[in-house]
Coordinates of C-alpha atoms in Angstrom, one line a residue:
X16 CA -110.7 -62.2 -47.0
X17 CA -112.9 -58.9 -47.0
X18 CA -115.4 -60.6 -44.8
X19 CA -112.7 -61.5 -42.2
X20 CA -111.3 -57.8 -42.5
X21 CA -114.7 -56.3 -41.7
X22 CA -115.0 -58.7 -38.7
X23 CA -111.6 -57.6 -37.3
X24 CA -112.3 -54.0 -37.6
X25 CA -115.8 -54.4 -36.1
X26 CA -114.3 -56.2 -33.1
X27 CA -111.6 -53.6 -32.7
X28 CA -114.2 -50.7 -32.8
X29 CA -116.3 -52.6 -30.3
X30 CA -113.5 -53.0 -27.9
X31 CA -112.6 -49.3 -28.4
X32 CA -116.3 -48.4 -27.3
X33 CA -116.2 -50.6 -24.1
X34 CA -116.2 -48.4 -20.9
X35 CA -112.6 -48.1 -19.2
X36 CA -113.9 -49.8 -16.2
X37 CA -114.4 -53.0 -17.9
X38 CA -110.7 -53.3 -17.8
X39 CA -110.1 -52.8 -14.2
X40 CA -109.3 -55.7 -11.9
X41 CA -112.4 -57.4 -10.7
X42 CA -113.4 -57.4 -7.1
X43 CA -112.8 -61.1 -5.8
X44 CA -115.7 -60.7 -3.2
X45 CA -118.7 -58.7 -2.5
X46 CA -119.5 -60.2 1.0
X47 CA -117.4 -60.9 4.1
X48 CA -116.4 -64.5 4.3
X49 CA -118.0 -66.7 6.9
X50 CA -115.0 -67.4 8.8
X51 CA -114.5 -67.4 12.7
X52 CA -111.2 -66.6 14.1
X53 CA -110.1 -68.9 16.9
X54 CA -106.4 -67.8 17.5
X55 CA -104.1 -64.9 17.1
X56 CA -100.4 -64.2 16.2
X57 CA -99.4 -64.1 19.8
X58 CA -101.0 -67.7 20.5
X59 CA -99.4 -68.9 17.3
X60 CA -95.9 -67.9 18.6
X61 CA -96.7 -69.5 21.8
X62 CA -97.7 -72.8 20.0
X63 CA -94.3 -72.7 18.1
X64 CA -92.5 -72.3 21.4
X65 CA -94.2 -75.1 23.1
X66 CA -93.4 -77.4 20.3
X67 CA -89.8 -77.0 20.7
X68 CA -89.4 -77.8 17.0
X69 CA -87.3 -75.9 14.5
X70 CA -90.2 -76.3 12.2
X71 CA -93.7 -76.5 13.3
X72 CA -96.1 -78.2 10.8
X73 CA -99.9 -78.0 11.1
X74 CA -101.9 -81.2 10.2
X75 CA -104.1 -80.9 7.1
X76 CA -107.3 -81.2 9.3
X77 CA -106.1 -78.3 11.8
X78 CA -108.9 -75.8 12.2
X79 CA -106.7 -72.9 13.5
X80 CA -107.5 -69.8 12.0
X81 CA -105.9 -66.3 12.6
X82 CA -106.3 -62.8 11.0
X83 CA -103.9 -60.2 10.0
X84 CA -103.5 -56.9 7.9
X85 CA -101.3 -56.5 5.1
X86 CA -98.6 -54.0 5.6
X87 CA -96.1 -54.8 3.0
X88 CA -96.3 -54.1 -0.9
X89 CA -94.5 -55.5 -3.9
X90 CA -95.8 -52.8 -6.3
X91 CA -92.4 -51.2 -6.2
X92 CA -90.2 -54.4 -6.2
X93 CA -88.8 -53.9 -2.5
X94 CA -90.6 -57.0 -1.5
X95 CA -91.0 -60.2 -3.4
X96 CA -93.1 -63.1 -2.6
X97 CA -93.2 -62.3 1.1
X98 CA -96.2 -60.9 2.5
X99 CA -95.9 -59.1 5.9
X100 CA -99.1 -59.0 8.0
X101 CA -99.5 -57.6 11.6
X102 CA -102.3 -58.6 14.0
X103 CA -104.1 -55.0 14.1
X104 CA -104.1 -52.0 11.9
X105 CA -102.8 -49.8 14.7
X106 CA -100.9 -50.6 17.8
X107 CA -99.9 -54.3 16.7
X108 CA -98.6 -56.7 19.2
X109 CA -97.1 -59.0 16.8
X110 CA -96.4 -59.6 13.0
X111 CA -95.3 -62.5 10.9
X112 CA -93.9 -63.2 7.3
X113 CA -96.0 -65.3 4.9
X114 CA -94.0 -66.8 1.9
X115 CA -96.2 -67.0 -1.3
X116 CA -95.4 -68.1 -4.8
X117 CA -97.3 -65.1 -6.1
X118 CA -95.7 -61.9 -7.9
X119 CA -97.6 -58.5 -8.0
X120 CA -99.5 -59.7 -4.9
X121 CA -100.2 -56.0 -4.2
X122 CA -103.3 -56.5 -6.6
X123 CA -104.8 -58.9 -4.4
X124 CA -103.3 -58.4 -0.8
X125 CA -103.0 -54.7 -0.7
X126 CA -101.7 -52.6 2.1
X127 CA -104.3 -52.5 4.8
X128 CA -106.4 -55.5 3.5
X129 CA -107.6 -57.8 6.3
X130 CA -107.0 -61.5 5.6
X131 CA -107.9 -64.7 7.3
X132 CA -105.0 -67.3 7.4
X133 CA -106.0 -71.0 7.8
X134 CA -103.1 -72.8 9.2
X135 CA -104.0 -76.4 8.1
X136 CA -101.1 -77.8 6.0
X137 CA -98.7 -74.8 6.6
X138 CA -95.3 -74.8 8.4
X139 CA -93.8 -72.1 10.6
X140 CA -90.2 -71.4 11.6
X141 CA -88.4 -68.5 13.6
X142 CA -85.1 -67.0 12.7
X143 CA -84.2 -65.0 15.7
X144 CA -87.5 -63.3 16.1
X145 CA -88.5 -63.4 12.4
X146 CA -91.4 -65.7 12.5
X147 CA -92.3 -67.2 8.9
X148 CA -95.2 -69.2 7.7
X149 CA -95.1 -71.0 4.5
X150 CA -95.1 -74.5 3.0
X151 CA -92.6 -77.4 4.0
X152 CA -90.7 -78.4 1.1
X153 CA -87.9 -81.0 2.0
X154 CA -86.3 -79.5 5.3
X155 CA -87.2 -75.9 4.6
X156 CA -90.3 -73.6 5.0
X157 CA -90.8 -72.3 1.5
X158 CA -93.4 -70.3 -0.6
X159 CA -97.1 -71.5 -0.5
X160 CA -97.6 -72.9 -3.9
X161 CA -99.8 -70.7 -6.1
X162 CA -102.6 -73.3 -6.1
X163 CA -102.9 -73.4 -2.5
X164 CA -102.8 -69.5 -1.8
X165 CA -106.7 -69.1 -1.9
X166 CA -107.2 -72.1 0.3
X167 CA -104.9 -70.8 3.0
X168 CA -105.2 -66.9 2.6
X169 CA -108.8 -65.6 2.4
X170 CA -109.3 -61.9 1.9
X171 CA -111.8 -60.0 3.8
X172 CA -113.8 -57.1 2.5
X173 CA -112.2 -54.8 5.2
X174 CA -109.4 -52.5 4.1
X175 CA -108.2 -50.4 7.1
X176 CA -105.6 -47.6 7.2
X177 CA -102.4 -48.8 8.7
X178 CA -101.3 -46.4 11.3
X179 CA -97.5 -46.9 12.1
X180 CA -96.7 -46.9 15.8
X181 CA -94.0 -44.4 16.6
X182 CA -90.7 -45.7 18.2
X183 CA -87.2 -44.6 19.3
X184 CA -84.5 -47.0 18.0
X185 CA -83.7 -47.7 21.5
X186 CA -87.2 -49.2 22.2
X187 CA -87.3 -51.6 19.5
X188 CA -87.6 -55.2 20.6
X189 CA -88.2 -58.6 18.8
X190 CA -91.8 -58.0 19.3
X191 CA -91.7 -55.5 16.8
X192 CA -90.5 -57.4 13.9
X193 CA -92.7 -57.6 11.0
X194 CA -94.7 -54.6 12.2
X195 CA -95.1 -51.1 10.5
X196 CA -93.1 -48.7 12.5
X197 CA -92.4 -44.7 12.3
X198 CA -89.2 -42.9 13.3
X199 CA -89.0 -39.3 13.9
X200 CA -86.0 -37.0 14.0
X201 CA -84.0 -39.4 11.6
X202 CA -81.5 -39.1 8.9
X203 CA -79.2 -40.9 6.6
X204 CA -75.7 -41.0 7.9
X205 CA -73.3 -38.3 6.3
X206 CA -71.2 -41.2 5.0
X207 CA -74.0 -42.1 2.7
X208 CA -74.2 -38.8 1.2
X209 CA -74.5 -38.9 -2.6
X210 CA -75.6 -42.6 -2.7
X211 CA -78.6 -44.2 -4.2
X212 CA -80.9 -46.4 -2.5
X213 CA -79.2 -49.7 -3.9
X214 CA -77.7 -48.6 -7.1
X215 CA -74.1 -48.7 -6.0
X216 CA -71.5 -51.1 -7.7
X217 CA -70.9 -52.9 -4.5
X218 CA -74.6 -53.4 -3.9
X219 CA -75.6 -57.2 -4.2
X220 CA -79.2 -58.3 -3.7
X221 CA -79.6 -55.2 -1.2
X222 CA -78.2 -51.7 -0.5
X223 CA -78.0 -51.0 3.1
X224 CA -77.9 -47.4 4.0
X225 CA -77.2 -46.4 7.5
X226 CA -79.8 -44.2 9.5
X227 CA -79.1 -42.3 12.6
X228 CA -81.8 -41.1 14.9
X229 CA -80.6 -37.8 16.2
X230 CA -82.0 -37.6 19.7
X231 CA -80.2 -40.7 20.8
X232 CA -77.6 -41.2 18.2
X233 CA -78.6 -44.8 17.6
X234 CA -78.4 -46.3 14.2
X235 CA -80.1 -48.9 12.1
X236 CA -79.9 -49.6 8.4
X237 CA -82.6 -49.0 5.6
X238 CA -82.5 -52.2 3.3
X239 CA -83.4 -51.8 -0.5
X240 CA -83.7 -54.7 -3.0
X241 CA -81.6 -54.2 -6.1
X242 CA -84.8 -55.1 -7.9
X243 CA -86.6 -52.1 -6.5
X244 CA -87.9 -49.8 -9.2
X245 CA -86.5 -46.9 -6.9
X246 CA -83.0 -48.2 -6.6
X247 CA -81.2 -45.6 -8.5
X248 CA -83.0 -42.7 -6.7
X249 CA -80.6 -40.6 -4.6
X250 CA -81.1 -40.8 -0.9
X251 CA -82.1 -37.6 0.8
X252 CA -79.5 -35.3 2.7
X253 CA -82.2 -33.9 5.2
X254 CA -83.8 -35.2 8.0
X255 CA -87.4 -35.9 9.1
X256 CA -89.7 -39.0 9.4
X257 CA -89.7 -42.5 8.2
X258 CA -92.3 -45.2 8.0
X259 CA -91.1 -48.7 7.5
X260 CA -91.6 -52.5 8.1
X261 CA -89.3 -53.7 10.8
X262 CA -87.4 -56.7 9.6
X263 CA -84.4 -58.9 10.5
X264 CA -81.4 -59.3 8.1
X265 CA -80.7 -62.3 6.0
X266 CA -78.6 -63.7 8.8
X267 CA -81.1 -62.9 11.6
X268 CA -78.5 -60.7 13.3
X269 CA -79.4 -57.1 12.9
X270 CA -82.8 -55.1 12.7
X271 CA -83.4 -53.6 9.4
X272 CA -86.0 -51.1 7.9
X273 CA -87.8 -51.9 4.6
X274 CA -90.0 -49.4 2.9
X275 CA -92.6 -50.1 0.5
X276 CA -91.7 -47.0 -1.6
X277 CA -90.0 -43.7 -1.2
X278 CA -93.3 -42.1 -0.3
X279 CA -92.7 -43.6 3.1
X280 CA -89.8 -41.2 3.8
X281 CA -90.6 -37.5 4.7
X282 CA -87.2 -35.9 5.2
X283 CA -88.0 -32.2 4.9
X284 CA -85.8 -30.6 7.6
X285 CA -82.4 -29.0 6.8
X286 CA -80.8 -29.1 10.1
X287 CA -78.9 -32.2 10.5
X288 CA -77.1 -33.9 13.5
X289 CA -73.8 -34.9 11.8
X290 CA -70.7 -35.4 14.0
X291 CA -68.4 -32.4 14.5
X292 CA -65.4 -33.0 12.3
X293 CA -62.2 -31.3 12.3
X294 CA -62.3 -28.5 9.6
X295 CA -59.5 -26.4 8.1
X296 CA -60.0 -24.0 5.4
X297 CA -56.5 -24.5 3.9
X298 CA -56.2 -25.8 0.2
X299 CA -55.8 -29.6 0.7
X300 CA -53.8 -30.0 -2.4
X301 CA -50.6 -32.0 -1.4
X302 CA -47.1 -31.0 -1.8
X303 CA -44.3 -33.2 -3.3
X304 CA -42.3 -33.6 0.1
X305 CA -43.2 -36.8 2.1
X306 CA -43.7 -35.8 5.8
X307 CA -44.8 -39.4 7.0
X308 CA -45.4 -42.6 5.1
X309 CA -46.3 -45.9 6.4
X310 CA -47.0 -49.1 4.2
X311 CA -46.2 -51.5 6.8
X312 CA -43.7 -53.5 4.6
X313 CA -41.0 -53.3 7.1
X314 CA -43.1 -54.9 9.8
X315 CA -42.5 -58.9 10.3
X316 CA -45.2 -59.6 12.8
X317 CA -48.2 -57.9 14.5
X318 CA -45.9 -57.5 17.8
X319 CA -43.6 -55.3 16.0
X320 CA -46.2 -52.7 15.5
X321 CA -45.8 -51.8 19.3
X322 CA -42.1 -52.0 19.2
X323 CA -42.2 -49.1 16.7
X324 CA -44.2 -46.7 18.7
X325 CA -47.7 -47.7 17.4
X326 CA -50.5 -48.4 19.9
X327 CA -52.7 -51.4 19.2
X328 CA -55.3 -51.4 22.0
X329 CA -58.7 -52.9 22.8
X330 CA -60.9 -50.8 25.0
X331 CA -62.6 -53.8 26.5
X332 CA -59.5 -55.6 27.2
X333 CA -60.2 -58.2 24.6
X334 CA -58.1 -59.8 22.2
X335 CA -59.7 -58.4 19.1
X336 CA -56.9 -56.1 17.8
X337 CA -55.4 -55.0 14.6
X338 CA -53.1 -57.7 12.9
X339 CA -50.2 -57.4 10.4
X340 CA -51.3 -59.3 7.3
X341 CA -49.1 -60.2 4.0
X342 CA -51.3 -61.1 0.9
X343 CA -50.1 -61.2 -2.6
X344 CA -46.8 -59.7 -1.6
X345 CA -48.3 -56.7 0.0
X346 CA -48.3 -56.0 3.7
X347 CA -51.1 -54.2 5.6
X348 CA -52.9 -54.3 8.9
X349 CA -56.3 -55.8 9.2
X350 CA -59.2 -55.7 11.9
X351 CA -62.2 -57.9 12.3
X352 CA -64.4 -59.0 15.3
X353 CA -65.2 -62.3 13.2
X354 CA -65.1 -65.3 15.6
X355 CA -63.5 -63.4 18.4
X356 CA -66.4 -64.2 20.8
X357 CA -66.3 -60.6 22.0
X358 CA -69.8 -59.0 21.7
X359 CA -68.5 -55.3 22.0
X360 CA -65.4 -54.5 20.3
X361 CA -63.7 -50.8 20.5
X362 CA -60.2 -51.2 19.1
X363 CA -57.8 -48.5 18.2
X364 CA -54.6 -48.5 16.1
X365 CA -52.7 -45.2 16.7
X366 CA -49.7 -44.0 14.9
X367 CA -46.6 -42.8 16.5
X368 CA -46.3 -39.2 17.2
X369 CA -46.1 -37.0 13.8
X370 CA -44.3 -33.5 14.1
X371 CA -45.8 -30.7 12.1
X372 CA -43.9 -27.7 13.4
X373 CA -41.3 -27.5 10.4
X374 CA -43.7 -28.1 7.5
X375 CA -46.5 -26.5 5.8
X376 CA -49.7 -27.4 4.0
X377 CA -49.7 -31.0 5.3
X378 CA -52.0 -33.2 3.6
X379 CA -53.1 -36.7 4.8
X380 CA -54.4 -39.6 2.8
X381 CA -54.6 -43.5 3.2
X382 CA -56.1 -46.3 1.7
X383 CA -58.8 -48.8 3.3
X384 CA -60.4 -52.1 1.9
X385 CA -63.7 -53.5 3.2
X386 CA -64.7 -57.2 3.1
X387 CA -67.7 -59.3 4.5
X388 CA -69.4 -55.9 5.3
X389 CA -72.2 -56.3 7.9
X390 CA -72.2 -53.1 10.0
X391 CA -69.0 -52.8 11.9
X392 CA -67.6 -49.2 11.6
X393 CA -64.0 -47.8 11.0
X394 CA -63.6 -44.0 11.8
X395 CA -60.4 -41.9 11.9
X396 CA -59.5 -39.4 14.6
X397 CA -56.4 -37.2 15.6
X398 CA -55.3 -35.9 19.1
X399 CA -52.8 -33.5 20.0
X400 CA -52.3 -34.5 23.5
X401 CA -52.2 -38.2 23.4
X402 CA -49.6 -39.6 25.8
X403 CA -50.4 -43.3 25.8
X404 CA -54.0 -43.2 27.4
X405 CA -56.7 -43.2 24.8
X406 CA -59.5 -42.3 27.3
X407 CA -57.7 -39.2 28.7
X408 CA -56.7 -37.8 25.2
X409 CA -58.9 -35.3 23.2
X410 CA -59.9 -36.7 19.8
X411 CA -61.4 -35.0 17.0
X412 CA -63.0 -36.9 14.0
X413 CA -61.7 -36.6 10.4
X414 CA -63.9 -36.4 7.6
X415 CA -62.7 -39.1 5.2
X416 CA -63.9 -42.0 2.9
X417 CA -63.8 -45.3 4.2
X418 CA -64.4 -48.4 2.0
X419 CA -67.5 -50.2 1.7
X420 CA -67.6 -53.7 0.6
X421 CA -69.9 -56.8 -0.2
X422 CA -71.5 -58.6 2.6
X423 CA -70.5 -62.1 1.5
X424 CA -67.0 -61.9 0.1
X425 CA -63.6 -60.4 0.4
X426 CA -62.8 -57.3 -1.6
X427 CA -59.9 -56.8 -3.8
X428 CA -60.0 -53.1 -4.2
X429 CA -58.7 -50.3 -2.1
X430 CA -60.6 -47.1 -1.5
X431 CA -58.7 -43.6 -1.3
X432 CA -59.6 -41.8 1.7
X433 CA -59.4 -38.5 0.0
X434 CA -57.2 -35.7 1.0
X435 CA -57.5 -34.1 4.3
X436 CA -55.5 -30.7 5.0
X437 CA -53.8 -30.8 8.5
X438 CA -52.3 -27.3 7.9
X439 CA -54.3 -25.8 10.8
X440 CA -52.6 -28.0 13.4
X441 CA -49.4 -27.3 15.1
X442 CA -46.6 -29.3 17.1
X443 CA -47.3 -33.1 17.1
X444 CA -50.2 -35.3 16.5
X445 CA -51.2 -38.9 16.3
X446 CA -53.8 -40.3 13.8
X447 CA -56.1 -43.1 15.4
X448 CA -58.1 -45.7 13.5
X449 CA -61.1 -46.6 15.6
X450 CA -63.0 -50.1 14.9
X451 CA -66.4 -50.5 16.4
X452 CA -68.0 -54.0 15.9
X453 CA -68.8 -57.2 17.8
X454 CA -69.1 -60.8 17.3
X455 CA -71.4 -62.3 15.9
X456 CA -73.5 -59.4 14.8
X457 CA -71.0 -56.7 13.4
X458 CA -67.8 -58.4 12.1
X459 CA -66.9 -56.4 9.1
X460 CA -63.2 -56.8 8.1
X461 CA -61.2 -53.7 7.4
X462 CA -57.7 -53.3 5.8
X463 CA -55.5 -50.3 6.2
X464 CA -52.5 -49.3 4.2
X465 CA -50.3 -46.5 2.7
X466 CA -50.9 -43.9 5.2
X467 CA -49.2 -40.7 3.7
X468 CA -48.7 -37.0 4.9
X469 CA -47.4 -34.8 2.2
X470 CA -46.2 -31.1 2.6
X471 CA -44.9 -28.3 0.3

């Protein structure tokens, strides 16, 4: 036993004396592979289109080779077994996604690494502009098996600095998908204030936070995996610059932005470009008197809304409007662009006139519920001069809390709007609920109930 113990101690001492560099990851190559590129990502996309196939599979003896530069990293867990490469380190013309059965790929395919992609045996598909390479398993393009990765993806010795190409959200096209872009003068929507990247209770698989580019008021979503190491970090309340990989969402409908880690966000300017909300410095504590209340329980049909002084209006003359609904004994109104066939929906539900002359310290509240949330927006406004024409009335937005829901299921919980003081307003007003969406891209469902104004 003494001899065994002595050997063990000697082994530990020898290990402790080894230089630290002996434990670093070894370089897998010292010389540039002798590989000749004979195609590029643009020609690869062209070959896919010419095939007219949903899935294009390259024969095992195909000699096509393209090159690309890695722009994604799974070091922080925001990418998982999907390697994103573009055709140049700066001003790329195309990018693709490569599915690989390898975790922690950043240790081998680090950002900026040039790689050669041998297409032999691989398959390619396209989901609304998101071109994906992988291995055909059954009828799906799946991850390249671990045993085949080194055969199809060969590392170059070259590591280049990736220079994101600066874009306006108004300029983005499908050619930019799977490329590294930079957005200036951008901020998280004020509705996202106080949230984490993807650590909210309703976040499933990803957390999607709305971004607004201040100079054009266009919006996009920052999508963060719920497995990301930074999912519980609070998002910034400032504005500035963001560098990210441009992607399409799971359904191939919306552009989204995906960062490798929070260091890609540089929000250092305090000046924001939030909407101009109505503001009243009065104490919003509600009184006990009820000035106005609507729970929709007396309505027997959608048509009866108009007969009771409500306005239910589609700005584009479409059929997508608010509907009276009854579920589990509760009556409410619902709006959704789902399966309407209307690409651009602007729908308003406007209350009858509410008189404020004979009351004090009026406080508004209501409840909303969101289901199958995929980007449609519900905002709330008031007007003091509405006379039946939405377009000619003066509208001011109210700062309220609107429900957020899961992307793939119906919510069961209502969200309180918070209490909004109306004490600074006089005479009569109407409250307008404005829905902005479109089929099939932004079809979120919103339910509205229990609209209440209390006074002293």
